[in-house]
Amino acid sequence: MAYDSNKSSLFASGIELQDLTQLMKDRVETERVLVVLDACHSGSADANAKALFREANFDAAVLAGSGQMVICSSGSDQRSWESSRYANGVFTKKLMEALTKDGDKTRLQGAFQYLKDEVQTEVREDRAVKQIPVLKSQWNGDDLQLAAPPAHPRPLPQSVLELLQPDSKTAQAVQPKK
């Protein structure tokens, strides 16, 4: 289920996770794909959890095909928690910190280790439970560098620019020079 999936119409509004990375591999013209899932369980609702809960969930190792990496916000038997310190989820906040922590020298393995440690610590301190992000891959080659500047950036569509905060540096940074 995506954040906007309709529970009464899952066939039309959801996607089978087993098909997700294959669809991207088929439609994205690259040999490398990184999938980040801020998702946990599905089954019975819990008002304090990020999503829904079930004894067993999808296996990230199954999703990670050749040239693909999957980062999940929690293990298959864990919940992904909203923060008690700030708006939104612990995973998303710590992911954004991890991706910018070392600037243009950011490498995926280092960012993931920081993310994993920070999520575990905060959730343990605030909720006294485990949430351990998972990285699965069949990646061959050098560690992925996340901060490479785009070679030929395209202008952001006006509809996307309207969604960004007025002080967002993202919009200005990705706009090509005229």
PDB file of C-alpha atoms in Angstrom:
ATOM      1  CA  MET A   1       0.000   0.000   0.000  1.00  0.00           C
ATOM      2  CA  ALA A   2       1.226   3.464  -0.833  1.00  0.00           C
ATOM      3  CA  TYR A   3       0.374   6.435   1.373  1.00  0.00           C
ATOM      4  CA  ASP A   4      -2.620   7.206  -0.839  1.00  0.00           C
ATOM      5  CA  SER A   5      -3.787   3.639  -1.536  1.00  0.00           C
ATOM      6  CA  ASN A   6      -7.467   2.924  -1.092  1.00  0.00           C
ATOM      7  CA  LYS A   7      -8.015  -0.094   1.190  1.00  0.00           C
ATOM      8  CA  SER A   8     -11.253  -0.951  -0.606  1.00  0.00           C
ATOM      9  CA  SER A   9      -9.537  -0.847  -4.006  1.00  0.00           C
ATOM     10  CA  LEU A  10      -6.057  -2.290  -3.479  1.00  0.00           C
ATOM     11  CA  PHE A  11      -5.871  -3.866  -6.913  1.00  0.00           C
ATOM     12  CA  ALA A  12      -6.302  -0.458  -8.556  1.00  0.00           C
ATOM     13  CA  SER A  13      -4.436   1.719  -6.058  1.00  0.00           C
ATOM     14  CA  GLY A  14      -1.647  -0.509  -4.700  1.00  0.00           C
ATOM     15  CA  ILE A  15       1.355  -2.306  -6.145  1.00  0.00           C
ATOM     16  CA  GLU A  16       2.772  -5.716  -5.377  1.00  0.00           C
ATOM     17  CA  LEU A  17       6.184  -5.151  -3.846  1.00  0.00           C
ATOM     18  CA  GLN A  18       7.571  -8.163  -5.676  1.00  0.00           C
ATOM     19  CA  ASP A  19       6.861  -6.300  -8.920  1.00  0.00           C
ATOM     20  CA  LEU A  20       8.176  -2.906  -7.820  1.00  0.00           C
ATOM     21  CA  THR A  21      11.880  -3.187  -8.592  1.00  0.00           C
ATOM     22  CA  GLN A  22      11.250  -5.153 -11.789  1.00  0.00           C
ATOM     23  CA  LEU A  23       8.909  -2.413 -13.023  1.00  0.00           C
ATOM     24  CA  MET A  24      11.538   0.212 -12.304  1.00  0.00           C
ATOM     25  CA  LYS A  25      14.267  -1.849 -13.926  1.00  0.00           C
ATOM     26  CA  ASP A  26      12.093  -2.231 -17.033  1.00  0.00           C
ATOM     27  CA  ARG A  27      11.135   1.447 -17.217  1.00  0.00           C
ATOM     28  CA  VAL A  28      14.246   3.270 -15.988  1.00  0.00           C
ATOM     29  CA  GLU A  29      17.125   3.169 -18.436  1.00  0.00           C
ATOM     30  CA  THR A  30      19.990   2.485 -16.042  1.00  0.00           C
ATOM     31  CA  GLU A  31      21.919  -0.474 -14.735  1.00  0.00           C
ATOM     32  CA  ARG A  32      21.660   0.763 -11.134  1.00  0.00           C
ATOM     33  CA  VAL A  33      18.497   1.314  -9.099  1.00  0.00           C
ATOM     34  CA  LEU A  34      18.226   2.365  -5.453  1.00  0.00           C
ATOM     35  CA  VAL A  35      14.805   1.852  -3.866  1.00  0.00           C
ATOM     36  CA  VAL A  36      14.061   3.426  -0.484  1.00  0.00           C
ATOM     37  CA  LEU A  37      10.926   2.203   1.271  1.00  0.00           C
ATOM     38  CA  ASP A  38       9.606   3.935   4.361  1.00  0.00           C
ATOM     39  CA  ALA A  39       7.188   1.110   4.990  1.00  0.00           C
ATOM     40  CA  CYS A  40       6.567  -1.440   7.651  1.00  0.00           C
ATOM     41  CA  HIS A  41       3.669  -3.825   8.118  1.00  0.00           C
ATOM     42  CA  SER A  42       0.238  -4.394   6.734  1.00  0.00           C
ATOM     43  CA  GLY A  43      -2.624  -6.065   8.567  1.00  0.00           C
ATOM     44  CA  SER A  44      -4.154  -4.515  11.682  1.00  0.00           C
ATOM     45  CA  ALA A  45      -3.922  -0.788  12.340  1.00  0.00           C
ATOM     46  CA  ASP A  46      -2.031   0.737  15.269  1.00  0.00           C
ATOM     47  CA  ALA A  47      -2.520   4.447  15.911  1.00  0.00           C
ATOM     48  CA  ASN A  48       1.063   4.873  17.174  1.00  0.00           C
ATOM     49  CA  ALA A  49       2.770   3.130  14.255  1.00  0.00           C
ATOM     50  CA  LYS A  50       3.831   4.548  10.899  1.00  0.00           C
ATOM     51  CA  ALA A  51       1.627   2.061   9.099  1.00  0.00           C
ATOM     52  CA  LEU A  52       0.000  -1.280   9.726  1.00  0.00           C
ATOM     53  CA  PHE A  53       1.252  -4.428  11.471  1.00  0.00           C
ATOM     54  CA  ARG A  54       1.521  -8.071  10.488  1.00  0.00           C
ATOM     55  CA  GLU A  55       3.670 -10.955  11.739  1.00  0.00           C
ATOM     56  CA  ALA A  56       5.561 -11.340   8.441  1.00  0.00           C
ATOM     57  CA  ASN A  57       6.198  -8.715   5.800  1.00  0.00           C
ATOM     58  CA  PHE A  58       7.908  -8.652   2.409  1.00  0.00           C
ATOM     59  CA  ASP A  59      11.530  -9.686   2.195  1.00  0.00           C
ATOM     60  CA  ALA A  60      13.796  -6.879   0.987  1.00  0.00           C
ATOM     61  CA  ALA A  61      16.290  -9.471  -0.287  1.00  0.00           C
ATOM     62  CA  VAL A  62      13.678 -10.656  -2.794  1.00  0.00           C
ATOM     63  CA  LEU A  63      13.177  -7.093  -4.028  1.00  0.00           C
ATOM     64  CA  ALA A  64      16.887  -6.470  -4.594  1.00  0.00           C
ATOM     65  CA  GLY A  65      17.699  -7.744  -8.058  1.00  0.00           C
ATOM     66  CA  SER A  66      20.924  -7.461 -10.007  1.00  0.00           C
ATOM     67  CA  GLY A  67      22.203  -3.877  -9.903  1.00  0.00           C
ATOM     68  CA  GLN A  68      19.515  -2.934  -7.406  1.00  0.00           C
ATOM     69  CA  MET A  69      19.602  -1.870  -3.769  1.00  0.00           C
ATOM     70  CA  VAL A  70      16.680  -1.703  -1.396  1.00  0.00           C
ATOM     71  CA  ILE A  71      16.720   0.264   1.838  1.00  0.00           C
ATOM     72  CA  CYS A  72      13.775  -0.406   4.135  1.00  0.00           C
ATOM     73  CA  SER A  73      12.901   1.675   7.175  1.00  0.00           C
ATOM     74  CA  SER A  74      12.588  -1.381   9.418  1.00  0.00           C
ATOM     75  CA  GLY A  75      12.977  -5.129   9.546  1.00  0.00           C
ATOM     76  CA  SER A  76      10.148  -7.303   8.275  1.00  0.00           C
ATOM     77  CA  ASP A  77       8.973  -7.952  11.844  1.00  0.00           C
ATOM     78  CA  GLN A  78       9.196  -4.324  13.014  1.00  0.00           C
ATOM     79  CA  ARG A  79       7.183  -1.132  12.800  1.00  0.00           C
ATOM     80  CA  SER A  80       8.423   2.151  11.363  1.00  0.00           C
ATOM     81  CA  TRP A  81       7.701   4.788  13.961  1.00  0.00           C
ATOM     82  CA  GLU A  82       6.670   8.407  13.777  1.00  0.00           C
ATOM     83  CA  SER A  83       8.941  10.607  15.851  1.00  0.00           C
ATOM     84  CA  SER A  84       7.874  11.831  19.265  1.00  0.00           C
ATOM     85  CA  ARG A  85      10.359  14.735  18.820  1.00  0.00           C
ATOM     86  CA  TYR A  86       9.323  16.240  15.465  1.00  0.00           C
ATOM     87  CA  ALA A  87       6.776  15.848  12.681  1.00  0.00           C
ATOM     88  CA  ASN A  88       7.028  12.752  10.456  1.00  0.00           C
ATOM     89  CA  GLY A  89       8.919   9.510  10.733  1.00  0.00           C
ATOM     90  CA  VAL A  90      12.255   8.860  12.398  1.00  0.00           C
ATOM     91  CA  PHE A  91      13.536   7.014   9.311  1.00  0.00           C
ATOM     92  CA  THR A  92      12.798   9.854   6.881  1.00  0.00           C
ATOM     93  CA  LYS A  93      14.382  12.494   9.122  1.00  0.00           C
ATOM     94  CA  LYS A  94      17.521  10.429   9.692  1.00  0.00           C
ATOM     95  CA  LEU A  95      17.712   9.482   5.998  1.00  0.00           C
ATOM     96  CA  MET A  96      17.775  13.160   5.008  1.00  0.00           C
ATOM     97  CA  GLU A  97      20.506  13.814   7.595  1.00  0.00           C
ATOM     98  CA  ALA A  98      22.531  10.829   6.376  1.00  0.00           C
ATOM     99  CA  LEU A  99      22.329  11.851   2.724  1.00  0.00           C
ATOM    100  CA  THR A 100      23.706  15.323   3.439  1.00  0.00           C
ATOM    101  CA  LYS A 101      26.055  14.564   6.342  1.00  0.00           C
ATOM    102  CA  ASP A 102      29.242  14.319   4.253  1.00  0.00           C
ATOM    103  CA  GLY A 103      28.215  16.696   1.465  1.00  0.00           C
ATOM    104  CA  ASP A 104      29.478  15.705  -1.970  1.00  0.00           C
ATOM    105  CA  LYS A 105      31.595  12.960  -0.403  1.00  0.00           C
ATOM    106  CA  THR A 106      28.531  11.026   0.769  1.00  0.00           C
ATOM    107  CA  ARG A 107      28.772   7.309   0.054  1.00  0.00           C
ATOM    108  CA  LEU A 108      25.831   4.965   0.508  1.00  0.00           C
ATOM    109  CA  GLN A 109      27.460   2.531   2.940  1.00  0.00           C
ATOM    110  CA  GLY A 110      28.527   5.317   5.308  1.00  0.00           C
ATOM    111  CA  ALA A 111      25.184   7.095   5.023  1.00  0.00           C
ATOM    112  CA  PHE A 112      23.326   3.847   5.684  1.00  0.00           C
ATOM    113  CA  GLN A 113      25.398   3.038   8.767  1.00  0.00           C
ATOM    114  CA  TYR A 114      24.723   6.528  10.176  1.00  0.00           C
ATOM    115  CA  LEU A 115      21.001   6.150   9.340  1.00  0.00           C
ATOM    116  CA  LYS A 116      20.811   2.712  10.946  1.00  0.00           C
ATOM    117  CA  ASP A 117      22.566   3.808  14.151  1.00  0.00           C
ATOM    118  CA  GLU A 118      20.522   6.999  14.524  1.00  0.00           C
ATOM    119  CA  VAL A 119      17.139   5.330  13.885  1.00  0.00           C
ATOM    120  CA  GLN A 120      17.909   2.491  16.303  1.00  0.00           C
ATOM    121  CA  THR A 121      19.020   4.912  19.020  1.00  0.00           C
ATOM    122  CA  GLU A 122      16.103   7.335  18.754  1.00  0.00           C
ATOM    123  CA  VAL A 123      13.388   4.673  18.559  1.00  0.00           C
ATOM    124  CA  ARG A 124      14.932   2.727  21.459  1.00  0.00           C
ATOM    125  CA  GLU A 125      15.151   5.898  23.611  1.00  0.00           C
ATOM    126  CA  ASP A 126      11.663   7.199  22.777  1.00  0.00           C
ATOM    127  CA  ARG A 127       9.650   3.990  22.360  1.00  0.00           C
ATOM    128  CA  ALA A 128      11.730   1.254  24.061  1.00  0.00           C
ATOM    129  CA  VAL A 129      11.334  -0.947  20.953  1.00  0.00           C
ATOM    130  CA  LYS A 130      13.480  -1.935  17.993  1.00  0.00           C
ATOM    131  CA  GLN A 131      13.439  -0.348  14.564  1.00  0.00           C
ATOM    132  CA  ILE A 132      16.442  -1.369  12.519  1.00  0.00           C
ATOM    133  CA  PRO A 133      16.672  -0.173   8.909  1.00  0.00           C
ATOM    134  CA  VAL A 134      17.663  -2.850   6.388  1.00  0.00           C
ATOM    135  CA  LEU A 135      19.893  -2.619   3.303  1.00  0.00           C
ATOM    136  CA  LYS A 136      19.732  -5.469   0.787  1.00  0.00           C
ATOM    137  CA  SER A 137      21.518  -5.558  -2.526  1.00  0.00           C
ATOM    138  CA  GLN A 138      23.075  -7.568  -5.260  1.00  0.00           C
ATOM    139  CA  TRP A 139      25.209  -4.535  -6.137  1.00  0.00           C
ATOM    140  CA  ASN A 140      28.491  -5.146  -7.936  1.00  0.00           C
ATOM    141  CA  GLY A 141      31.183  -2.510  -8.147  1.00  0.00           C
ATOM    142  CA  ASP A 142      32.140   0.610  -6.230  1.00  0.00           C
ATOM    143  CA  ASP A 143      30.073   2.004  -3.380  1.00  0.00           C
ATOM    144  CA  LEU A 144      27.326   4.290  -4.640  1.00  0.00           C
ATOM    145  CA  GLN A 145      28.146   7.990  -4.330  1.00  0.00           C
ATOM    146  CA  LEU A 146      24.933   9.865  -3.659  1.00  0.00           C
ATOM    147  CA  ALA A 147      25.964  13.461  -4.203  1.00  0.00           C
ATOM    148  CA  ALA A 148      27.086  13.459  -7.826  1.00  0.00           C
ATOM    149  CA  PRO A 149      25.824  16.609  -9.550  1.00  0.00           C
ATOM    150  CA  PRO A 150      23.508  16.064 -12.529  1.00  0.00           C
ATOM    151  CA  ALA A 151      25.289  16.155 -15.890  1.00  0.00           C
ATOM    152  CA  HIS A 152      22.396  17.672 -17.865  1.00  0.00           C
ATOM    153  CA  PRO A 153      19.714  18.894 -15.448  1.00  0.00           C
ATOM    154  CA  ARG A 154      16.310  19.715 -16.846  1.00  0.00           C
ATOM    155  CA  PRO A 155      14.215  22.565 -15.453  1.00  0.00           C
ATOM    156  CA  LEU A 156      11.722  21.544 -12.807  1.00  0.00           C
ATOM    157  CA  PRO A 157       8.128  21.736 -13.998  1.00  0.00           C
ATOM    158  CA  GLN A 158       6.153  24.651 -12.583  1.00  0.00           C
ATOM    159  CA  SER A 159       3.858  22.181 -10.794  1.00  0.00           C
ATOM    160  CA  VAL A 160       6.858  20.840  -8.830  1.00  0.00           C
ATOM    161  CA  LEU A 161       8.251  24.305  -8.105  1.00  0.00           C
ATOM    162  CA  GLU A 162       4.898  25.271  -6.605  1.00  0.00           C
ATOM    163  CA  LEU A 163       5.144  22.384  -4.127  1.00  0.00           C
ATOM    164  CA  LEU A 164       8.576  23.407  -2.832  1.00  0.00           C
ATOM    165  CA  GLN A 165       9.002  25.688   0.138  1.00  0.00           C
ATOM    166  CA  PRO A 166       9.801  29.320  -0.806  1.00  0.00           C
ATOM    167  CA  ASP A 167      13.245  29.044   0.780  1.00  0.00           C
ATOM    168  CA  SER A 168      14.071  25.725  -0.872  1.00  0.00           C
ATOM    169  CA  LYS A 169      17.571  25.654  -2.291  1.00  0.00           C
ATOM    170  CA  THR A 170      16.636  22.491  -4.167  1.00  0.00           C
ATOM    171  CA  ALA A 171      14.636  24.370  -6.790  1.00  0.00           C
ATOM    172  CA  GLN A 172      17.428  26.827  -7.455  1.00  0.00           C
ATOM    173  CA  ALA A 173      20.197  24.213  -7.402  1.00  0.00           C
ATOM    174  CA  VAL A 174      18.686  21.988 -10.084  1.00  0.00           C
ATOM    175  CA  GLN A 175      17.627  24.735 -12.476  1.00  0.00           C
ATOM    176  CA  PRO A 176      19.949  24.935 -15.471  1.00  0.00           C
ATOM    177  CA  LYS A 177      21.757  28.205 -16.116  1.00  0.00           C
ATOM    178  CA  LYS A 178      20.187  30.316 -18.847  1.00  0.00           C
TER     179      LYS A 178
END
